Amino acid sequence: MELFEKAAELERLNLPFAIVTITGFSGVVPRKSGRMLVTDSGECFGSVGGGNAESTAVRTALLAIEDGMNRNISVESDLGVVDMVVDVASRRRRALIVGYGHVGRAIADTLFSCGFSISICETESVIEERAKCIYTSSTMAGALKKATIDSSTAVVVTTRLDPELYPILEKTDAFYIGFLASRSRAVNAKRSFSVPMGLDIGAETPNEIAVSVAAEILAFEKRRSLECISERSRGTVIVRGTGDLATAVIIRLRNAGYSVLGLDLERPTQIRRNVSFAEAMYEKESTVGGVTARRIERASERFQVWDEGMIPVLADETLSCLDEVRP
């Protein structure tokens, strides 16, 4: 029961963990069934048999939590093999709110609903049941020095712009650092901060500001552009032909930010096959210069291929997709 109680507690705070479950075995093994919960700090609840099997499971679980990917593992011993599956129940996403006033609380609410665990820096006592950690000190810089900040952390500063915060934040690995203050007050910052933070949606109330900031943080986390999806779809270019010269054009357009759709014959007759996306018409995929093209059967499939960072190519000799794609 301890394992499931711990899982419920971690889920309540949006904290990352993984569940390791024995799925099979052969020969003689310490345990034929069992589950173990592993937190991102390596703390364990439950057991899968101890010894090498358990230590391997913990190491694998920590790697799985780090990249958010489930894993299957088999651990061999002198007498048998035990098979386990590692299920990541929650990936590591942290938000550090520096200043917990009306705006800070609204941003915390929005980010928490998106799956971020919440930590707080303040100069006075704060009561927040959802917070993983609350760091306090007589100064905001003092509180910030106590905080744990890694590459999965977004830092949101909602207080007045304190120059003492710069050198602390500039040394961190935070994937996002934003200030609510105006840009003119951040001229001495050496690192590129989001000042003022958030997307320009005309936000005025704390809840509107929270939506604006959360959207920008999600875009940073997922490495996506900050343009509207509808505007992105308008940046579509069709290149007729996917031979070597057309492939060079497609790569340049793609690197310039356009969504490119390549059209060709069902059986193109390219000569330089190793530098031609036309090869994808035969082999389903083709990679040139680090860019991969994937064959699609319908124009509607182009969005998924673009979202995966690849170039869709379609057999369409008569340009019948023009009305649908509207490049």
mmCIF file of C-alpha atoms in Angstrom:
data_model
loop_
_atom_site.group_PDB
_atom_site.id
_atom_site.type_symbol
_atom_site.label_atom_id
_atom_site.label_comp_id
_atom_site.label_asym_id
_atom_site.label_seq_id
_atom_site.Cartn_x
_atom_site.Cartn_y
_atom_site.Cartn_z
ATOM 1 C CA MET A 1 0.000 0.000 0.000
ATOM 2 C CA GLU A 2 2.960 2.305 0.686
ATOM 3 C CA LEU A 3 3.900 2.337 -3.004
ATOM 4 C CA PHE A 4 0.475 3.489 -4.194
ATOM 5 C CA GLU A 5 0.156 6.065 -1.424
ATOM 6 C CA LYS A 6 3.515 7.499 -2.490
ATOM 7 C CA ALA A 7 2.414 7.516 -6.138
ATOM 8 C CA ALA A 8 -0.740 9.460 -5.201
ATOM 9 C CA GLU A 9 1.303 11.953 -3.200
ATOM 10 C CA LEU A 10 3.742 12.522 -6.072
ATOM 11 C CA GLU A 11 0.940 12.881 -8.625
ATOM 12 C CA ARG A 12 -0.779 15.449 -6.394
ATOM 13 C CA LEU A 13 2.344 17.635 -6.620
ATOM 14 C CA ASN A 14 3.145 16.883 -10.307
ATOM 15 C CA LEU A 15 6.427 15.290 -9.247
ATOM 16 C CA PRO A 16 8.154 12.817 -11.606
ATOM 17 C CA PHE A 17 8.455 9.120 -10.855
ATOM 18 C CA ALA A 18 8.526 5.741 -12.577
ATOM 19 C CA ILE A 19 7.007 2.367 -11.757
ATOM 20 C CA VAL A 20 9.147 -0.746 -12.360
ATOM 21 C CA THR A 21 7.184 -3.985 -12.737
ATOM 22 C CA ILE A 22 8.442 -7.552 -13.139
ATOM 23 C CA THR A 23 6.800 -8.925 -16.289
ATOM 24 C CA GLY A 24 8.520 -12.287 -16.673
ATOM 25 C CA PHE A 25 11.404 -14.505 -15.626
ATOM 26 C CA SER A 26 13.305 -17.679 -16.440
ATOM 27 C CA GLY A 27 15.430 -19.848 -14.206
ATOM 28 C CA VAL A 28 15.974 -19.021 -10.555
ATOM 29 C CA VAL A 29 15.407 -15.355 -9.611
ATOM 30 C CA PRO A 30 15.009 -13.540 -6.263
ATOM 31 C CA ARG A 31 11.416 -12.542 -7.045
ATOM 32 C CA LYS A 32 8.962 -13.736 -9.665
ATOM 33 C CA SER A 33 6.668 -10.718 -9.281
ATOM 34 C CA GLY A 34 6.926 -7.280 -7.763
ATOM 35 C CA ARG A 35 6.707 -3.531 -8.276
ATOM 36 C CA MET A 36 8.921 -0.656 -7.281
ATOM 37 C CA LEU A 37 8.390 3.106 -7.423
ATOM 38 C CA VAL A 38 11.464 5.249 -8.152
ATOM 39 C CA THR A 39 11.476 9.030 -7.693
ATOM 40 C CA ASP A 40 13.712 11.361 -9.682
ATOM 41 C CA SER A 41 16.020 11.600 -6.673
ATOM 42 C CA GLY A 42 16.499 7.815 -6.621
ATOM 43 C CA GLU A 43 14.281 7.160 -3.609
ATOM 44 C CA CYS A 44 12.579 3.742 -3.877
ATOM 45 C CA PHE A 45 9.349 2.232 -2.569
ATOM 46 C CA GLY A 46 8.544 -1.457 -3.015
ATOM 47 C CA SER A 47 10.963 -4.005 -4.432
ATOM 48 C CA VAL A 48 11.773 -6.094 -7.498
ATOM 49 C CA GLY A 49 14.097 -8.485 -5.690
ATOM 50 C CA GLY A 50 17.136 -6.537 -4.554
ATOM 51 C CA GLY A 51 20.685 -7.078 -5.755
ATOM 52 C CA ASN A 52 21.753 -6.409 -9.323
ATOM 53 C CA ALA A 53 18.186 -6.549 -10.672
ATOM 54 C CA GLU A 54 17.053 -3.773 -8.383
ATOM 55 C CA SER A 55 20.093 -1.536 -8.840
ATOM 56 C CA THR A 56 19.781 -1.898 -12.627
ATOM 57 C CA ALA A 57 16.075 -1.071 -12.392
ATOM 58 C CA VAL A 58 16.796 2.095 -10.399
ATOM 59 C CA ARG A 59 19.439 3.311 -12.870
ATOM 60 C CA THR A 60 17.135 2.600 -15.803
ATOM 61 C CA ALA A 61 14.191 4.312 -14.103
ATOM 62 C CA LEU A 62 16.235 7.471 -13.522
ATOM 63 C CA LEU A 63 17.219 7.560 -17.197
ATOM 64 C CA ALA A 64 13.597 6.984 -18.194
ATOM 65 C CA ILE A 65 12.423 9.856 -15.987
ATOM 66 C CA GLU A 66 15.116 12.090 -17.485
ATOM 67 C CA ASP A 67 13.987 11.587 -21.088
ATOM 68 C CA GLY A 68 10.328 10.730 -20.428
ATOM 69 C CA MET A 69 10.534 7.407 -22.298
ATOM 70 C CA ASN A 70 9.354 3.997 -21.040
ATOM 71 C CA ARG A 71 11.805 1.105 -21.199
ATOM 72 C CA ASN A 72 11.922 -2.696 -21.173
ATOM 73 C CA ILE A 73 14.907 -4.330 -19.491
ATOM 74 C CA SER A 74 16.190 -7.855 -18.875
ATOM 75 C CA VAL A 75 18.672 -8.516 -16.077
ATOM 76 C CA GLU A 76 20.718 -11.710 -16.165
ATOM 77 C CA SER A 77 22.230 -13.505 -13.196
ATOM 78 C CA ASP A 78 24.129 -16.778 -12.868
ATOM 79 C CA LEU A 79 20.900 -18.706 -12.399
ATOM 80 C CA GLY A 80 18.207 -16.832 -14.299
ATOM 81 C CA VAL A 81 16.824 -13.783 -16.090
ATOM 82 C CA VAL A 82 14.188 -11.334 -14.888
ATOM 83 C CA ASP A 83 12.269 -9.102 -17.332
ATOM 84 C CA MET A 84 10.927 -5.725 -16.227
ATOM 85 C CA VAL A 85 9.067 -2.774 -17.719
ATOM 86 C CA VAL A 86 9.737 0.797 -16.592
ATOM 87 C CA ASP A 87 6.701 3.063 -16.909
ATOM 88 C CA VAL A 88 7.269 6.809 -16.514
ATOM 89 C CA ALA A 89 4.219 8.116 -14.696
ATOM 90 C CA SER A 90 5.257 11.763 -14.803
ATOM 91 C CA ARG A 91 8.162 13.513 -16.493
ATOM 92 C CA ARG A 92 10.311 16.183 -14.897
ATOM 93 C CA ARG A 93 8.858 19.677 -15.397
ATOM 94 C CA ARG A 94 9.599 22.345 -12.822
ATOM 95 C CA ALA A 95 8.510 25.939 -12.374
ATOM 96 C CA LEU A 96 10.231 28.217 -9.870
ATOM 97 C CA ILE A 97 8.052 31.235 -9.047
ATOM 98 C CA VAL A 98 10.095 34.128 -7.656
ATOM 99 C CA GLY A 99 7.562 36.346 -5.907
ATOM 100 C CA TYR A 100 4.212 34.844 -4.940
ATOM 101 C CA GLY A 101 1.828 37.755 -5.275
ATOM 102 C CA HIS A 102 -1.350 37.827 -7.359
ATOM 103 C CA VAL A 103 0.466 37.350 -10.668
ATOM 104 C CA GLY A 104 2.872 34.735 -9.313
ATOM 105 C CA ARG A 105 0.007 32.728 -7.872
ATOM 106 C CA ALA A 106 -1.952 32.900 -11.147
ATOM 107 C CA ILE A 107 1.091 31.741 -13.153
ATOM 108 C CA ALA A 108 1.650 28.908 -10.675
ATOM 109 C CA ASP A 109 -2.001 27.840 -11.035
ATOM 110 C CA THR A 110 -1.746 27.722 -14.831
ATOM 111 C CA LEU A 111 1.609 25.937 -14.964
ATOM 112 C CA PHE A 112 0.504 23.440 -12.324
ATOM 113 C CA SER A 113 -2.533 22.585 -14.451
ATOM 114 C CA CYS A 114 -0.083 21.931 -17.332
ATOM 115 C CA GLY A 115 1.835 19.369 -15.270
ATOM 116 C CA PHE A 116 4.649 21.477 -13.786
ATOM 117 C CA SER A 117 5.729 20.976 -10.199
ATOM 118 C CA ILE A 118 5.853 24.279 -8.335
ATOM 119 C CA SER A 119 8.558 25.773 -6.113
ATOM 120 C CA ILE A 120 8.433 29.278 -4.646
ATOM 121 C CA CYS A 121 10.950 31.948 -3.606
ATOM 122 C CA GLU A 122 9.716 34.629 -1.205
ATOM 123 C CA THR A 123 10.909 37.001 1.511
ATOM 124 C CA GLU A 124 8.097 36.014 3.853
ATOM 125 C CA SER A 125 6.276 32.871 4.886
ATOM 126 C CA VAL A 126 4.020 31.323 2.225
ATOM 127 C CA ILE A 127 1.369 28.646 2.614
ATOM 128 C CA GLU A 128 0.899 26.645 -0.582
ATOM 129 C CA GLU A 129 0.036 22.940 -0.316
ATOM 130 C CA ARG A 130 0.894 22.265 -3.960
ATOM 131 C CA ALA A 131 4.453 23.575 -3.685
ATOM 132 C CA LYS A 132 7.268 21.037 -3.691
ATOM 133 C CA CYS A 133 9.626 23.537 -2.008
ATOM 134 C CA ILE A 134 9.268 27.015 -0.543
ATOM 135 C CA TYR A 135 12.510 28.961 -0.187
ATOM 136 C CA THR A 136 12.510 32.025 2.085
ATOM 137 C CA SER A 137 15.100 34.580 3.101
ATOM 138 C CA SER A 138 15.282 38.243 4.089
ATOM 139 C CA THR A 139 16.071 39.048 0.437
ATOM 140 C CA MET A 140 14.806 37.527 -2.789
ATOM 141 C CA ALA A 141 18.390 36.880 -3.888
ATOM 142 C CA GLY A 142 18.992 34.976 -0.677
ATOM 143 C CA ALA A 143 15.915 32.831 -1.259
ATOM 144 C CA LEU A 144 16.911 32.212 -4.883
ATOM 145 C CA LYS A 145 20.362 30.976 -3.847
ATOM 146 C CA LYS A 146 18.686 28.169 -1.903
ATOM 147 C CA ALA A 147 16.620 26.971 -4.863
ATOM 148 C CA THR A 148 17.358 23.926 -6.997
ATOM 149 C CA ILE A 149 17.404 24.912 -10.686
ATOM 150 C CA ASP A 150 18.222 22.509 -13.516
ATOM 151 C CA SER A 151 17.600 22.178 -17.251
ATOM 152 C CA SER A 152 13.974 21.128 -16.668
ATOM 153 C CA THR A 153 13.205 24.325 -14.731
ATOM 154 C CA ALA A 154 11.375 27.454 -15.880
ATOM 155 C CA VAL A 155 12.101 30.466 -13.667
ATOM 156 C CA VAL A 156 9.409 33.159 -13.454
ATOM 157 C CA VAL A 157 10.308 36.419 -11.690
ATOM 158 C CA THR A 158 7.236 38.503 -10.827
ATOM 159 C CA THR A 159 8.857 40.902 -8.341
ATOM 160 C CA ARG A 160 10.552 44.204 -9.090
ATOM 161 C CA LEU A 161 13.700 43.719 -11.131
ATOM 162 C CA ASP A 162 16.552 43.181 -8.693
ATOM 163 C CA PRO A 163 20.042 43.326 -10.290
ATOM 164 C CA GLU A 164 21.257 40.883 -7.621
ATOM 165 C CA LEU A 165 19.164 38.164 -9.251
ATOM 166 C CA TYR A 166 21.072 38.364 -12.563
ATOM 167 C CA PRO A 167 24.358 36.710 -11.556
ATOM 168 C CA ILE A 168 22.472 33.912 -9.790
ATOM 169 C CA LEU A 169 20.195 33.113 -12.719
ATOM 170 C CA GLU A 170 22.871 33.539 -15.386
ATOM 171 C CA LYS A 171 24.786 30.575 -13.944
ATOM 172 C CA THR A 172 21.821 28.195 -13.992
ATOM 173 C CA ASP A 173 20.752 25.672 -16.637
ATOM 174 C CA ALA A 174 17.103 26.791 -16.585
ATOM 175 C CA PHE A 175 15.532 26.386 -20.027
ATOM 176 C CA TYR A 176 13.476 29.539 -19.489
ATOM 177 C CA ILE A 177 13.980 32.664 -17.364
ATOM 178 C CA GLY A 178 11.368 35.409 -17.537
ATOM 179 C CA PHE A 179 10.858 38.737 -15.795
ATOM 180 C CA LEU A 180 7.600 40.631 -15.491
ATOM 181 C CA ALA A 181 9.463 43.963 -15.531
ATOM 182 C CA SER A 182 10.087 46.151 -18.582
ATOM 183 C CA ARG A 183 12.975 45.514 -20.986
ATOM 184 C CA SER A 184 14.650 48.834 -20.178
ATOM 185 C CA ARG A 185 15.398 47.621 -16.651
ATOM 186 C CA ALA A 186 17.274 44.533 -17.815
ATOM 187 C CA VAL A 187 20.062 46.233 -19.761
ATOM 188 C CA ASN A 188 22.796 44.852 -17.499
ATOM 189 C CA ALA A 189 21.814 41.222 -17.916
ATOM 190 C CA LYS A 190 24.429 39.174 -19.787
ATOM 191 C CA ARG A 191 22.172 36.235 -20.544
ATOM 192 C CA SER A 192 19.160 36.459 -22.817
ATOM 193 C CA PHE A 193 16.124 36.629 -20.526
ATOM 194 C CA SER A 194 12.475 37.003 -21.547
ATOM 195 C CA VAL A 195 11.848 40.592 -20.488
ATOM 196 C CA PRO A 196 9.008 41.304 -20.276
ATOM 197 C CA MET A 197 7.922 37.682 -20.262
ATOM 198 C CA GLY A 198 4.888 36.275 -22.046
ATOM 199 C CA LEU A 199 3.284 36.450 -25.457
ATOM 200 C CA ASP A 200 1.748 39.680 -26.684
ATOM 201 C CA ILE A 201 -1.956 38.887 -26.290
ATOM 202 C CA GLY A 202 -2.894 42.173 -24.630
ATOM 203 C CA ALA A 203 -2.929 40.541 -21.187
ATOM 204 C CA GLU A 204 -3.935 42.805 -18.280
ATOM 205 C CA THR A 205 -5.342 40.702 -15.429
ATOM 206 C CA PRO A 206 -3.234 38.196 -13.463
ATOM 207 C CA ASN A 207 -5.037 35.275 -15.117
ATOM 208 C CA GLU A 208 -4.511 36.712 -18.601
ATOM 209 C CA ILE A 209 -0.825 37.302 -17.835
ATOM 210 C CA ALA A 210 -0.584 33.709 -16.597
ATOM 211 C CA VAL A 211 -1.934 32.377 -19.903
ATOM 212 C CA SER A 212 0.527 34.567 -21.805
ATOM 213 C CA VAL A 213 3.525 33.435 -19.736
ATOM 214 C CA ALA A 214 2.551 29.754 -19.703
ATOM 215 C CA ALA A 215 2.207 29.729 -23.488
ATOM 216 C CA GLU A 216 5.695 31.187 -23.909
ATOM 217 C CA ILE A 217 7.188 28.684 -21.455
ATOM 218 C CA LEU A 218 5.581 25.750 -23.264
ATOM 219 C CA ALA A 219 6.951 27.039 -26.575
ATOM 220 C CA PHE A 220 10.459 27.243 -25.073
ATOM 221 C CA GLU A 221 10.159 23.786 -23.528
ATOM 222 C CA LYS A 222 9.028 22.151 -26.756
ATOM 223 C CA ARG A 223 11.338 24.293 -28.928
ATOM 224 C CA ARG A 224 8.456 25.563 -31.002
ATOM 225 C CA SER A 225 8.090 28.884 -32.767
ATOM 226 C CA LEU A 226 5.901 31.542 -31.187
ATOM 227 C CA GLU A 227 3.829 32.081 -34.328
ATOM 228 C CA CYS A 228 0.142 31.270 -34.631
ATOM 229 C CA ILE A 229 -0.606 27.832 -36.067
ATOM 230 C CA SER A 230 -2.769 29.454 -38.720
ATOM 231 C CA GLU A 231 0.113 31.732 -39.769
ATOM 232 C CA ARG A 232 2.428 28.742 -39.900
ATOM 233 C CA SER A 233 0.089 26.955 -42.294
ATOM 234 C CA ARG A 234 0.170 29.992 -44.578
ATOM 235 C CA GLY A 235 3.953 29.575 -44.905
ATOM 236 C CA THR A 236 3.554 26.476 -47.064
ATOM 237 C CA VAL A 237 5.646 26.091 -50.220
ATOM 238 C CA ILE A 238 5.176 23.347 -52.802
ATOM 239 C CA VAL A 239 8.263 22.281 -54.730
ATOM 240 C CA ARG A 240 7.456 20.290 -57.861
ATOM 241 C CA GLY A 241 10.170 17.715 -58.175
ATOM 242 C CA THR A 242 12.390 16.088 -55.548
ATOM 243 C CA GLY A 243 15.618 15.434 -57.480
ATOM 244 C CA ASP A 244 19.035 16.687 -56.389
ATOM 245 C CA LEU A 245 18.523 20.368 -57.323
ATOM 246 C CA ALA A 246 14.987 20.413 -55.959
ATOM 247 C CA THR A 247 16.250 18.776 -52.751
ATOM 248 C CA ALA A 248 18.749 21.605 -52.242
ATOM 249 C CA VAL A 249 15.950 24.143 -52.730
ATOM 250 C CA ILE A 250 13.674 22.280 -50.311
ATOM 251 C CA ILE A 251 16.354 22.213 -47.591
ATOM 252 C CA ARG A 252 17.054 25.938 -47.966
ATOM 253 C CA LEU A 253 13.342 26.772 -47.780
ATOM 254 C CA ARG A 254 12.857 24.509 -44.775
ATOM 255 C CA ASN A 255 15.811 26.092 -42.957
ATOM 256 C CA ALA A 256 14.311 29.507 -43.672
ATOM 257 C CA GLY A 257 11.189 28.505 -41.736
ATOM 258 C CA TYR A 258 8.815 27.411 -44.485
ATOM 259 C CA SER A 259 6.694 24.263 -44.413
ATOM 260 C CA VAL A 260 7.702 22.540 -47.653
ATOM 261 C CA LEU A 261 5.778 19.848 -49.512
ATOM 262 C CA GLY A 262 7.625 18.042 -52.302
ATOM 263 C CA LEU A 263 5.668 16.640 -55.269
ATOM 264 C CA ASP A 264 6.986 14.149 -57.785
ATOM 265 C CA LEU A 265 6.117 11.237 -60.039
ATOM 266 C CA GLU A 266 5.098 7.904 -58.581
ATOM 267 C CA ARG A 267 8.374 6.476 -59.957
ATOM 268 C CA PRO A 268 10.817 9.377 -60.399
ATOM 269 C CA THR A 269 13.981 8.831 -62.457
ATOM 270 C CA GLN A 270 16.565 10.668 -60.375
ATOM 271 C CA ILE A 271 20.229 10.003 -61.114
ATOM 272 C CA ARG A 272 22.019 11.212 -57.956
ATOM 273 C CA ARG A 273 20.030 9.040 -55.572
ATOM 274 C CA ASN A 274 22.119 9.662 -52.455
ATOM 275 C CA VAL A 275 21.458 13.424 -52.525
ATOM 276 C CA SER A 276 17.839 13.303 -53.628
ATOM 277 C CA PHE A 277 14.594 13.263 -51.654
ATOM 278 C CA ALA A 278 13.084 11.418 -54.627
ATOM 279 C CA GLU A 279 14.555 8.272 -53.102
ATOM 280 C CA ALA A 280 11.788 8.494 -50.470
ATOM 281 C CA MET A 281 9.268 7.640 -53.193
ATOM 282 C CA TYR A 282 10.870 4.197 -53.316
ATOM 283 C CA GLU A 283 12.286 3.716 -49.804
ATOM 284 C CA LYS A 284 9.597 5.597 -47.795
ATOM 285 C CA GLU A 285 12.282 7.875 -46.278
ATOM 286 C CA SER A 286 15.422 9.613 -47.498
ATOM 287 C CA THR A 287 17.929 11.739 -45.558
ATOM 288 C CA VAL A 288 20.081 14.440 -47.166
ATOM 289 C CA GLY A 289 22.211 16.902 -45.235
ATOM 290 C CA GLY A 290 20.671 15.860 -41.928
ATOM 291 C CA VAL A 291 17.125 16.521 -43.182
ATOM 292 C CA THR A 292 14.754 13.585 -43.672
ATOM 293 C CA ALA A 293 11.949 13.368 -46.228
ATOM 294 C CA ARG A 294 9.100 10.917 -45.764
ATOM 295 C CA ARG A 295 6.662 9.737 -48.398
ATOM 296 C CA ILE A 296 2.980 10.376 -47.676
ATOM 297 C CA GLU A 297 -0.008 8.943 -49.505
ATOM 298 C CA ARG A 298 -2.426 11.825 -48.896
ATOM 299 C CA ALA A 299 -1.862 15.567 -48.611
ATOM 300 C CA SER A 300 -3.603 15.587 -45.223
ATOM 301 C CA GLU A 301 -0.691 13.581 -43.777
ATOM 302 C CA ARG A 302 1.706 16.500 -44.321
ATOM 303 C CA PHE A 303 0.985 18.106 -40.931
ATOM 304 C CA GLN A 304 2.185 15.112 -38.923
ATOM 305 C CA VAL A 305 5.390 14.903 -40.961
ATOM 306 C CA TRP A 306 6.052 18.631 -40.482
ATOM 307 C CA ASP A 307 5.419 18.296 -36.753
ATOM 308 C CA GLU A 308 8.089 15.585 -36.632
ATOM 309 C CA GLY A 309 10.583 17.947 -38.289
ATOM 310 C CA MET A 310 10.650 16.170 -41.656
ATOM 311 C CA ILE A 311 9.740 16.939 -45.264
ATOM 312 C CA PRO A 312 6.611 15.280 -46.705
ATOM 313 C CA VAL A 313 6.844 14.121 -50.334
ATOM 314 C CA LEU A 314 3.771 13.131 -52.319
ATOM 315 C CA ALA A 315 3.217 11.431 -55.663
ATOM 316 C CA ASP A 316 1.097 14.000 -57.519
ATOM 317 C CA GLU A 317 2.013 14.500 -61.160
ATOM 318 C CA THR A 318 -1.079 16.603 -61.990
ATOM 319 C CA LEU A 319 -0.897 18.948 -58.951
ATOM 320 C CA SER A 320 -4.297 17.738 -57.791
ATOM 321 C CA CYS A 321 -3.498 18.724 -54.181
ATOM 322 C CA LEU A 322 -3.263 22.481 -54.888
ATOM 323 C CA ASP A 323 -6.801 23.321 -53.796
ATOM 324 C CA GLU A 324 -6.366 21.406 -50.536
ATOM 325 C CA VAL A 325 -2.883 22.638 -49.647
ATOM 326 C CA ARG A 326 -3.315 26.249 -50.861
ATOM 327 C CA PRO A 327 0.406 27.098 -50.795
#
